[in-house]
Coordinates of C-alpha atoms in Angstrom, one line a residue:
Chain A
M1 CA -37.5 -60.5 1.5
L2 CA -39.7 -61.8 -1.3
E3 CA -41.6 -65.1 -1.1
V4 CA -43.8 -66.2 -3.9
R5 CA -46.1 -69.1 -3.0
H6 CA -48.3 -71.2 -5.4
L7 CA -48.8 -68.3 -7.8
K8 CA -51.4 -68.9 -10.5
V9 CA -51.9 -66.3 -13.3
W10 CA -54.3 -66.5 -16.2
Y11 CA -54.4 -64.4 -19.4
G12 CA -58.1 -64.6 -20.2
V13 CA -58.8 -68.3 -20.7
T14 CA -55.2 -69.3 -20.7
E15 CA -53.3 -70.4 -17.6
V16 CA -49.8 -69.0 -17.9
L17 CA -48.5 -69.7 -14.4
R18 CA -49.7 -73.0 -13.0
D19 CA -48.0 -73.1 -9.6
V20 CA -45.0 -71.0 -9.0
S21 CA -43.1 -70.8 -5.7
F22 CA -39.7 -69.3 -5.2
E23 CA -38.0 -66.9 -2.8
V24 CA -35.6 -64.0 -3.1
P25 CA -33.6 -63.5 0.1
E26 CA -32.5 -60.0 1.1
G27 CA -29.2 -58.9 -0.5
R28 CA -29.1 -61.7 -3.1
I29 CA -29.2 -61.7 -6.9
V30 CA -31.7 -64.4 -8.0
A31 CA -32.1 -65.4 -11.7
L32 CA -35.3 -66.7 -13.2
L33 CA -34.6 -68.6 -16.4
G34 CA -36.8 -70.1 -19.0
G35 CA -37.4 -70.3 -22.7
N36 CA -39.9 -68.2 -24.7
G37 CA -43.4 -68.5 -23.3
S38 CA -42.4 -70.1 -20.1
G39 CA -44.0 -67.4 -18.0
K40 CA -41.0 -65.3 -16.9
T41 CA -42.3 -61.9 -17.9
T42 CA -45.7 -62.9 -16.5
I43 CA -44.1 -63.4 -13.1
I44 CA -42.3 -60.1 -13.2
N45 CA -45.4 -58.2 -14.4
T46 CA -47.4 -59.8 -11.6
L47 CA -44.8 -58.8 -9.1
S48 CA -45.0 -55.3 -10.5
G49 CA -48.8 -55.2 -10.1
L50 CA -49.5 -55.0 -13.9
L51 CA -51.2 -58.4 -13.8
R52 CA -53.5 -59.8 -11.0
P53 CA -52.8 -63.3 -9.9
R54 CA -55.8 -65.7 -9.7
A55 CA -54.4 -67.5 -6.7
G56 CA -51.3 -67.6 -4.5
D57 CA -49.3 -65.3 -2.2
I58 CA -46.7 -62.7 -2.8
V59 CA -45.2 -61.9 0.5
F60 CA -42.8 -58.9 0.5
D61 CA -41.2 -57.6 3.7
G62 CA -43.7 -59.6 5.7
A63 CA -46.9 -58.3 4.0
D64 CA -49.0 -60.1 1.3
V65 CA -49.0 -57.7 -1.6
A66 CA -50.6 -60.1 -4.2
G67 CA -53.1 -58.3 -6.5
R68 CA -52.1 -54.8 -5.4
P69 CA -51.8 -52.2 -8.2
S70 CA -48.5 -51.1 -9.7
D71 CA -48.3 -47.8 -7.7
H72 CA -48.6 -49.8 -4.4
M73 CA -45.8 -52.1 -5.5
V74 CA -43.5 -49.2 -6.4
K75 CA -44.2 -47.6 -3.0
A76 CA -43.6 -50.9 -1.3
G77 CA -40.2 -51.0 -3.0
I78 CA -40.6 -53.4 -5.8
V79 CA -39.5 -51.7 -9.0
Q80 CA -39.1 -53.1 -12.5
V81 CA -36.6 -52.4 -15.3
P82 CA -38.8 -53.6 -18.2
Q83 CA -37.8 -55.6 -21.2
G84 CA -37.1 -53.3 -24.2
R85 CA -36.2 -50.4 -21.8
E86 CA -39.6 -48.6 -22.3
V87 CA -38.1 -45.2 -21.7
F88 CA -40.3 -42.1 -22.1
A89 CA -39.0 -41.5 -25.6
S90 CA -40.3 -38.0 -26.2
M91 CA -39.0 -36.8 -22.8
T92 CA -35.4 -35.9 -21.9
V93 CA -33.1 -38.1 -20.0
N94 CA -33.4 -35.8 -16.9
E95 CA -37.2 -35.9 -17.1
N96 CA -37.1 -39.7 -17.3
L97 CA -35.0 -39.9 -14.2
E98 CA -37.3 -37.5 -12.3
L99 CA -40.3 -39.5 -13.4
G100 CA -38.8 -42.5 -11.7
A101 CA -39.4 -40.7 -8.5
A102 CA -43.1 -40.1 -9.3
T103 CA -44.2 -41.7 -6.0
R104 CA -41.8 -39.7 -3.9
R105 CA -42.4 -36.2 -2.5
D106 CA -38.9 -35.2 -1.1
R107 CA -37.7 -32.7 -3.7
A108 CA -34.2 -32.3 -2.3
G109 CA -33.7 -36.1 -2.0
I110 CA -34.9 -36.5 -5.6
R111 CA -32.4 -33.9 -6.8
D112 CA -29.6 -35.6 -5.0
D113 CA -30.6 -39.0 -6.4
V114 CA -30.6 -37.6 -9.9
D115 CA -27.0 -36.5 -9.4
R116 CA -26.2 -39.9 -8.0
M117 CA -27.5 -41.5 -11.1
Y118 CA -25.3 -39.3 -13.3
E119 CA -22.3 -40.5 -11.1
L120 CA -23.3 -44.1 -11.6
F121 CA -23.9 -43.5 -15.4
P122 CA -21.6 -40.7 -16.4
H123 CA -22.3 -41.4 -20.1
I124 CA -25.9 -40.3 -19.8
A125 CA -25.0 -37.3 -17.8
E126 CA -23.7 -35.7 -21.0
R127 CA -27.0 -36.3 -22.6
R128 CA -29.3 -35.2 -19.8
G129 CA -31.1 -32.7 -22.0
Q130 CA -31.5 -35.1 -25.0
R131 CA -34.7 -36.9 -25.7
A132 CA -34.5 -40.5 -24.4
G133 CA -35.8 -41.9 -27.7
S134 CA -32.8 -40.5 -29.5
L135 CA -30.3 -42.5 -27.4
S136 CA -28.7 -45.8 -28.3
G137 CA -30.0 -49.1 -26.9
G138 CA -27.2 -49.2 -24.2
E139 CA -27.8 -45.6 -23.2
Q140 CA -31.5 -46.3 -22.9
Q141 CA -30.8 -49.3 -20.7
Q142 CA -28.9 -47.0 -18.4
V143 CA -31.8 -44.5 -18.4
A144 CA -34.2 -47.3 -17.6
I145 CA -32.1 -48.7 -14.7
G146 CA -31.5 -45.1 -13.4
R147 CA -35.2 -44.4 -13.6
A148 CA -36.0 -47.6 -11.6
L149 CA -33.4 -46.7 -9.0
M150 CA -34.9 -43.2 -8.6
A151 CA -37.9 -44.9 -6.8
R152 CA -35.3 -46.2 -4.2
P153 CA -36.3 -49.8 -4.6
K154 CA -35.7 -52.5 -2.1
L155 CA -36.1 -55.2 -4.7
L156 CA -35.1 -54.5 -8.3
L157 CA -36.8 -56.6 -11.0
M158 CA -34.9 -56.8 -14.3
D159 CA -36.7 -58.3 -17.3
E160 CA -34.2 -59.6 -19.8
P161 CA -31.8 -56.7 -19.5
S162 CA -29.4 -58.2 -22.1
V163 CA -32.0 -58.6 -24.9
G164 CA -31.2 -56.7 -28.1
L165 CA -27.9 -55.3 -26.8
S166 CA -24.4 -55.8 -28.2
P167 CA -21.9 -58.0 -26.2
I168 CA -20.0 -54.9 -25.0
I169 CA -23.2 -53.3 -23.7
V170 CA -24.3 -56.6 -22.1
D171 CA -20.9 -56.6 -20.2
M172 CA -21.7 -53.0 -19.0
V173 CA -25.1 -54.2 -17.8
I174 CA -23.5 -57.1 -15.9
E175 CA -21.1 -54.6 -14.3
T176 CA -23.9 -52.4 -13.3
V177 CA -25.9 -55.2 -11.7
R178 CA -22.8 -56.2 -9.8
A179 CA -22.2 -52.7 -8.6
L180 CA -25.8 -52.3 -7.4
H181 CA -25.5 -55.6 -5.6
A182 CA -22.3 -54.5 -3.9
R183 CA -24.4 -51.6 -2.5
G184 CA -26.7 -54.1 -1.0
L185 CA -29.6 -54.0 -3.5
T186 CA -31.6 -57.2 -3.8
I187 CA -32.2 -58.1 -7.5
L188 CA -34.4 -60.6 -9.3
I189 CA -33.3 -60.9 -12.9
V190 CA -35.2 -62.7 -15.6
E191 CA -33.1 -64.0 -18.4
Q192 CA -33.1 -66.2 -21.4
N193 CA -29.4 -65.8 -21.7
V194 CA -27.9 -68.4 -19.3
G195 CA -24.4 -66.8 -19.6
V196 CA -25.7 -63.5 -18.2
A197 CA -27.6 -65.2 -15.4
A198 CA -24.6 -67.4 -14.5
A199 CA -22.3 -64.3 -14.5
V200 CA -24.3 -62.2 -12.1
A201 CA -26.8 -64.3 -10.1
E202 CA -26.2 -66.4 -7.0
D203 CA -29.4 -68.5 -7.0
A204 CA -31.4 -69.6 -10.1
F205 CA -34.8 -70.9 -10.7
V206 CA -35.7 -72.4 -14.0
L207 CA -39.2 -72.1 -15.3
K208 CA -40.9 -74.5 -17.7
D209 CA -44.6 -74.4 -18.8
G210 CA -45.6 -72.1 -16.0
A211 CA -44.0 -73.9 -13.1
I212 CA -40.6 -74.0 -11.5
A213 CA -38.8 -77.0 -12.9
F214 CA -35.3 -76.6 -11.3
K215 CA -33.6 -74.7 -8.6
G216 CA -30.0 -74.4 -7.8
D217 CA -27.0 -72.1 -7.7
A218 CA -26.7 -69.9 -10.7
P219 CA -23.0 -70.2 -11.6
G220 CA -23.4 -73.9 -11.7
L221 CA -26.0 -73.8 -14.4
I222 CA -23.6 -73.3 -17.2
D223 CA -22.0 -76.7 -16.4
N224 CA -25.3 -78.5 -16.0
P225 CA -26.0 -80.0 -19.4
E226 CA -29.2 -81.6 -18.3
V227 CA -30.8 -78.3 -17.3
L228 CA -29.5 -76.6 -20.4
S229 CA -30.9 -79.2 -22.7
S230 CA -34.1 -80.1 -21.1
Y231 CA -35.3 -76.7 -19.9
L232 CA -33.5 -74.1 -21.9
G233 CA -33.2 -75.8 -25.2
R234 CA -29.4 -75.7 -25.5
Chain B
M1 CA -55.7 -6.0 -50.1
E2 CA -57.6 -4.4 -47.3
Y3 CA -60.3 -7.0 -47.7
L4 CA -57.7 -9.8 -47.6
S5 CA -56.1 -8.5 -44.4
Y6 CA -59.6 -8.1 -42.8
L7 CA -60.3 -11.8 -43.6
V8 CA -57.0 -12.9 -42.3
A9 CA -57.4 -10.9 -39.1
T10 CA -60.8 -12.4 -38.5
G11 CA -59.5 -15.9 -39.4
I12 CA -56.7 -15.5 -36.8
S13 CA -59.0 -14.6 -34.0
T14 CA -61.5 -17.5 -34.6
G15 CA -58.6 -19.7 -35.4
A16 CA -57.2 -19.1 -31.9
L17 CA -60.5 -20.6 -30.5
Y18 CA -60.4 -23.6 -32.8
A19 CA -56.9 -24.1 -31.6
L20 CA -58.1 -24.2 -28.0
V21 CA -60.7 -26.8 -28.8
A22 CA -58.2 -28.8 -30.9
L23 CA -55.8 -28.8 -28.0
G24 CA -58.3 -30.7 -25.9
I25 CA -58.9 -33.2 -28.7
V26 CA -55.1 -33.8 -29.1
V27 CA -54.4 -34.1 -25.4
I28 CA -57.1 -36.7 -24.9
Y29 CA -56.2 -38.5 -28.1
K30 CA -52.5 -38.6 -27.2
A31 CA -53.2 -40.0 -23.7
T32 CA -56.0 -42.5 -24.5
Q33 CA -55.8 -43.1 -28.3
V34 CA -59.5 -42.1 -28.4
V35 CA -61.0 -39.2 -30.3
N36 CA -63.5 -37.7 -27.9
F37 CA -66.5 -37.2 -30.2
A38 CA -68.3 -35.5 -27.3
H39 CA -65.6 -32.9 -27.1
G40 CA -67.7 -30.3 -29.0
E41 CA -70.3 -30.7 -26.3
M42 CA -67.8 -29.7 -23.7
F43 CA -67.4 -26.5 -25.6
M44 CA -71.2 -26.1 -25.8
L45 CA -71.7 -26.8 -22.1
G46 CA -68.9 -24.3 -21.2
G47 CA -70.8 -21.6 -23.2
F48 CA -74.1 -22.4 -21.5
F49 CA -72.6 -22.5 -18.1
A50 CA -71.2 -19.0 -18.7
Y51 CA -74.5 -17.9 -20.1
T52 CA -76.2 -19.1 -16.9
F53 CA -73.9 -17.2 -14.6
H54 CA -73.3 -14.1 -16.7
V55 CA -76.6 -13.5 -18.4
M56 CA -79.2 -15.3 -16.3
L57 CA -77.7 -14.6 -12.9
D58 CA -76.1 -11.4 -14.0
W59 CA -72.7 -12.2 -12.4
P60 CA -69.6 -10.4 -13.8
Y61 CA -67.8 -11.9 -16.8
L62 CA -64.6 -13.1 -15.1
P63 CA -66.1 -15.1 -12.3
S64 CA -68.6 -16.6 -14.7
F65 CA -65.6 -17.6 -17.0
A66 CA -63.8 -19.2 -14.1
L67 CA -66.8 -21.1 -12.8
A68 CA -67.8 -22.3 -16.3
V69 CA -64.2 -23.6 -16.9
A70 CA -64.2 -25.3 -13.4
L71 CA -67.6 -26.9 -14.1
A72 CA -66.5 -28.1 -17.5
F73 CA -63.4 -29.7 -15.8
G74 CA -65.9 -31.6 -13.7
V75 CA -68.0 -32.7 -16.7
G76 CA -64.8 -34.0 -18.3
I77 CA -64.0 -36.0 -15.3
A78 CA -67.6 -37.4 -15.3
V79 CA -67.2 -38.4 -19.0
D80 CA -64.1 -40.4 -18.0
R81 CA -65.7 -42.1 -15.1
V82 CA -69.0 -42.8 -16.8
A83 CA -68.1 -43.5 -20.4
F84 CA -64.4 -44.0 -20.9
R85 CA -63.0 -45.9 -17.9
P86 CA -65.6 -48.7 -17.6
L87 CA -65.4 -49.4 -21.3
M88 CA -61.6 -49.2 -21.7
Q89 CA -61.2 -51.7 -18.9
R90 CA -62.8 -54.2 -21.3
Q91 CA -60.5 -53.1 -24.0
T92 CA -63.0 -52.2 -26.7
L93 CA -62.0 -49.1 -28.5
V94 CA -64.9 -49.2 -30.9
S95 CA -67.4 -49.3 -28.1
V96 CA -65.7 -46.3 -26.5
L97 CA -66.0 -44.3 -29.8
L98 CA -69.7 -45.2 -30.1
V99 CA -70.4 -44.3 -26.6
M100 CA -68.7 -40.9 -27.1
I101 CA -70.9 -40.2 -30.1
G102 CA -74.0 -41.3 -28.1
L103 CA -72.9 -39.1 -25.2
S104 CA -72.6 -36.1 -27.5
F105 CA -76.3 -36.6 -28.4
V106 CA -77.3 -37.0 -24.8
L107 CA -75.5 -33.8 -23.7
K108 CA -77.2 -31.9 -26.6
G109 CA -80.5 -33.1 -25.3
V110 CA -79.7 -32.1 -21.8
A111 CA -78.7 -28.7 -23.0
R112 CA -81.9 -28.3 -24.9
W113 CA -83.9 -29.4 -21.9
L114 CA -82.0 -27.0 -19.5
W115 CA -81.5 -24.0 -21.7
G116 CA -84.1 -24.5 -24.4
G117 CA -87.4 -22.6 -24.7
K118 CA -85.6 -19.2 -24.7
G119 CA -85.4 -19.0 -28.5
D120 CA -83.1 -21.1 -30.6
Y121 CA -80.1 -18.8 -30.4
L122 CA -79.0 -17.2 -27.2
T123 CA -77.1 -13.9 -27.3
F124 CA -74.3 -13.1 -25.0
P125 CA -73.5 -9.5 -24.3
P126 CA -70.3 -8.0 -25.8
L127 CA -67.2 -7.9 -23.7
I128 CA -66.2 -4.4 -24.6
S129 CA -67.5 -1.8 -27.0
P130 CA -68.0 -3.4 -30.4
E131 CA -66.3 -0.4 -32.1
P132 CA -63.9 -1.5 -34.8
L133 CA -60.3 -0.3 -34.6
S134 CA -57.9 0.5 -37.4
F135 CA -54.4 -1.0 -37.3
A136 CA -52.1 0.1 -40.2
G137 CA -55.1 0.2 -42.4
I138 CA -56.6 -3.1 -41.3
M139 CA -60.0 -2.9 -39.6
V140 CA -60.3 -5.1 -36.6
M141 CA -63.0 -5.6 -34.1
S142 CA -61.6 -4.7 -30.7
Q143 CA -63.5 -7.7 -29.2
Q144 CA -61.6 -9.9 -31.6
L145 CA -58.3 -8.6 -30.3
V146 CA -59.4 -9.2 -26.7
V147 CA -60.4 -12.8 -27.6
L148 CA -57.2 -13.4 -29.5
G149 CA -55.1 -12.1 -26.5
A150 CA -57.1 -14.2 -24.0
A151 CA -56.9 -17.3 -26.2
C152 CA -53.2 -16.9 -26.5
A153 CA -52.9 -16.5 -22.7
V154 CA -54.9 -19.8 -22.3
M155 CA -52.5 -21.5 -24.7
V156 CA -49.5 -20.3 -22.8
A157 CA -51.0 -21.3 -19.5
F158 CA -51.7 -24.7 -21.0
A159 CA -48.1 -25.1 -22.2
L160 CA -46.7 -24.0 -18.9
F161 CA -49.0 -26.5 -17.1
F162 CA -47.4 -29.3 -19.1
K163 CA -43.9 -28.0 -18.8
L164 CA -43.9 -27.0 -15.1
T165 CA -46.4 -28.9 -13.1
R166 CA -46.2 -32.5 -11.8
A167 CA -49.6 -33.3 -13.1
G168 CA -48.6 -32.0 -16.6
R169 CA -45.5 -34.1 -16.6
F170 CA -47.5 -37.2 -15.5
M171 CA -50.0 -36.6 -18.4
Q172 CA -47.1 -36.3 -20.8
A173 CA -45.4 -39.4 -19.5
T174 CA -48.6 -41.5 -19.6
A175 CA -49.3 -40.3 -23.2
D176 CA -45.7 -41.2 -24.1
N177 CA -45.6 -44.7 -22.7
P178 CA -48.5 -45.9 -20.6
K179 CA -46.7 -49.1 -19.5
A180 CA -43.7 -47.2 -18.3
A181 CA -46.0 -44.8 -16.5
K182 CA -47.5 -47.6 -14.5
L183 CA -44.0 -49.0 -13.8
V184 CA -42.9 -45.8 -12.2
G185 CA -46.0 -45.9 -10.0
L186 CA -48.3 -43.5 -11.8
R187 CA -52.0 -44.2 -11.4
T188 CA -52.7 -44.0 -15.1
D189 CA -56.5 -44.2 -14.7
R190 CA -56.3 -41.0 -12.7
V191 CA -54.1 -39.4 -15.2
Y192 CA -56.7 -40.2 -17.9
M193 CA -59.4 -38.7 -15.8
Y194 CA -57.5 -35.5 -15.3
T195 CA -56.7 -35.4 -19.0
F196 CA -60.4 -35.5 -19.8
G197 CA -60.9 -32.8 -17.3
V198 CA -58.2 -30.5 -18.6
G199 CA -59.3 -31.0 -22.2
S200 CA -62.9 -30.1 -21.4
A201 CA -61.8 -27.1 -19.3
V202 CA -59.8 -25.7 -22.3
A203 CA -62.8 -26.2 -24.6
A204 CA -65.0 -24.4 -22.1
A205 CA -62.5 -21.5 -22.0
A206 CA -62.7 -21.3 -25.8
A207 CA -66.5 -21.2 -25.6
V208 CA -66.7 -18.5 -23.0
L209 CA -64.3 -16.4 -25.1
M210 CA -66.2 -17.0 -28.2
A211 CA -69.7 -16.5 -26.7
P212 CA -69.7 -12.6 -27.0
L213 CA -68.7 -12.9 -30.7
T214 CA -71.4 -15.3 -31.7
L215 CA -74.7 -17.0 -30.7
L216 CA -75.1 -20.0 -28.4
Y217 CA -77.3 -22.9 -29.4
P218 CA -77.3 -26.6 -28.3
D219 CA -75.9 -27.8 -31.6
I220 CA -72.9 -25.4 -31.6
G221 CA -70.6 -28.2 -30.3
F222 CA -70.7 -30.3 -33.5
M223 CA -69.6 -27.5 -35.8
L224 CA -66.9 -26.5 -33.4
F225 CA -65.8 -30.1 -33.1
I226 CA -65.5 -30.5 -36.8
K227 CA -63.4 -27.4 -37.2
A228 CA -61.2 -28.3 -34.2
F229 CA -60.9 -31.8 -35.4
A230 CA -59.8 -30.5 -38.8
A231 CA -57.3 -28.4 -37.1
A232 CA -56.0 -31.4 -35.0
V233 CA -55.8 -33.6 -38.1
L234 CA -54.0 -30.9 -40.0
G235 CA -51.5 -30.7 -37.1
G236 CA -51.0 -34.4 -37.0
L237 CA -53.5 -35.4 -34.3
T238 CA -50.7 -36.1 -31.7
S239 CA -48.9 -32.7 -31.8
I240 CA -49.8 -29.9 -29.5
P241 CA -48.0 -27.2 -31.5
G242 CA -49.6 -28.8 -34.5
A243 CA -53.1 -28.3 -33.0
V244 CA -52.3 -24.6 -32.5
V245 CA -51.0 -24.1 -36.0
G246 CA -53.8 -26.1 -37.4
G247 CA -56.4 -24.0 -35.5
F248 CA -55.0 -20.8 -36.9
L249 CA -54.8 -22.2 -40.4
I250 CA -58.4 -23.5 -40.4
G251 CA -59.6 -20.2 -39.1
I252 CA -57.8 -18.4 -41.9
I253 CA -58.8 -20.9 -44.6
E254 CA -62.5 -20.8 -43.8
Q255 CA -62.5 -17.0 -43.9
L256 CA -60.7 -16.9 -47.2
A257 CA -63.0 -19.5 -48.6
A258 CA -66.0 -17.5 -47.4
G259 CA -64.7 -14.2 -48.7
Y260 CA -63.4 -15.2 -52.1
L261 CA -65.5 -18.3 -53.0
H262 CA -68.9 -18.3 -51.4
T263 CA -70.1 -17.6 -47.9
A264 CA -71.5 -21.1 -47.7
M265 CA -67.9 -22.3 -48.0
Q266 CA -67.2 -21.2 -44.4
E267 CA -69.0 -24.1 -43.0
V268 CA -67.7 -26.6 -45.5
A269 CA -64.0 -25.6 -45.6
A270 CA -63.1 -27.7 -42.5
F271 CA -64.6 -30.9 -44.1
I272 CA -62.6 -30.3 -47.3
V273 CA -59.4 -29.7 -45.3
I274 CA -60.0 -33.0 -43.4
M275 CA -60.4 -34.8 -46.7
I276 CA -57.4 -33.3 -48.3
V277 CA -55.2 -33.9 -45.3
M278 CA -56.3 -37.5 -45.0
I279 CA -55.6 -38.2 -48.7
F280 CA -52.4 -36.3 -49.3
I281 CA -50.7 -35.8 -45.9
P282 CA -52.2 -38.5 -43.6
T283 CA -49.7 -37.8 -40.9
G284 CA -50.5 -34.1 -40.8
L285 CA -48.0 -31.2 -40.7
F286 CA -46.5 -32.2 -37.4
G287 CA -47.4 -35.9 -37.3
L288 CA -45.1 -38.6 -36.0
G289 CA -44.8 -40.2 -39.4
R290 CA -46.7 -43.3 -38.3
M291 CA -50.3 -44.0 -38.5
R292 CA -52.5 -45.1 -35.7
K293 CA -56.0 -46.5 -35.9
V294 CA -58.7 -44.1 -34.7

């Protein structure tokens, strides 16, 4: 579904991604791991069209989408749940969900999907008229995931969904990711937390200094002391 | 008492117009983090557009109003394309501010070139008979009532635009969280463009309403900008209801200052309010409680 080949991304004069290649097959959950500054968020923001690569291909559903702006990526089906949730804080939960469908025009479909989100996240259904900024971190995470799903993504990008959340909420996020996967959604999850990645993902790529340093199956990572110590600083 | 109520009534009707201009400043600031120092010139141009259609071409008032507002919308979009977008892409906020100030001088020059040579101050015919009316012992100009009513209608239309339309929602979302707006697929550069357009259109509406009550001249924009900016600052710079309340308060304050202190105070009152607010309540009456750099 997604194939990234020899991706190079620069921030001004700094090369952040040197040469990154990996693939996300349809229907899989793939984890991208790495320490701080390894380039994980850069990859996800490039896939979302927030950053332009200097070189390399991003092939999605057979088309090269590298360098396209964010609205194209969303329409193509690549949608991001950003790190730190980034909800529209001054707007209601309901408005946040509706804005997730900003690129869609089918009113009836949007309305049905909003109801579906409330079925998936009954907890935020009770707070649909509340400002998203007044919710707890876990509730905001649900709003952020719901908002991304409203665009009907083919590939969901999740940037550190466990960061800043309590262990109970992290379990909830893991459950949600599994439930979405069971419905056939393809997911690329970026994590610093190896436990979360090992719990949900099937394949894993480990990033170090802007390049892929290791690839393997995700559940096995936790028993791989070499990977843990050399790449993830454990 | 009668004098006081007269001053307050006058203050409310001019305040409604300051509120309209302040709305544009706030909407653009919220979306782009930039104070549009050329915003007063959008007001000035709106007035001159209406003057061209209504006085020079002798068209009826309402079509002239509509066309002036539409043209100002276009000028706002041009400001975004020419001044804001190319500079913001290089991430230099200070350059944007300087260009906005420069642009305000350029537009003043253009206005002088196009509409100059007809005397310094242009008069706009009254909307309805200038007879004063008496309401419970308060003397009001009937024109002021019409202007107040129309200004309130524009404010309500503005609020409904944000609440009910997709474009309004998108503007609100982009102002709230530009990164998230991009991630849901909004073309934020377009949203900024329309924000400039809408802000200018509302300023022009205020100008066309105010024109029959006052005189038009190429420098009118600056004075209006200062008053509206004072209103916006008083309201917290990021709050739309704050801009409205601020507008009415500035209108009333300057009338009281002129009536009880000295007529010259009318022009100075707004500056004094800006200073007092900046020193004592830097977040304004409806501010978010956090400061941003201008």
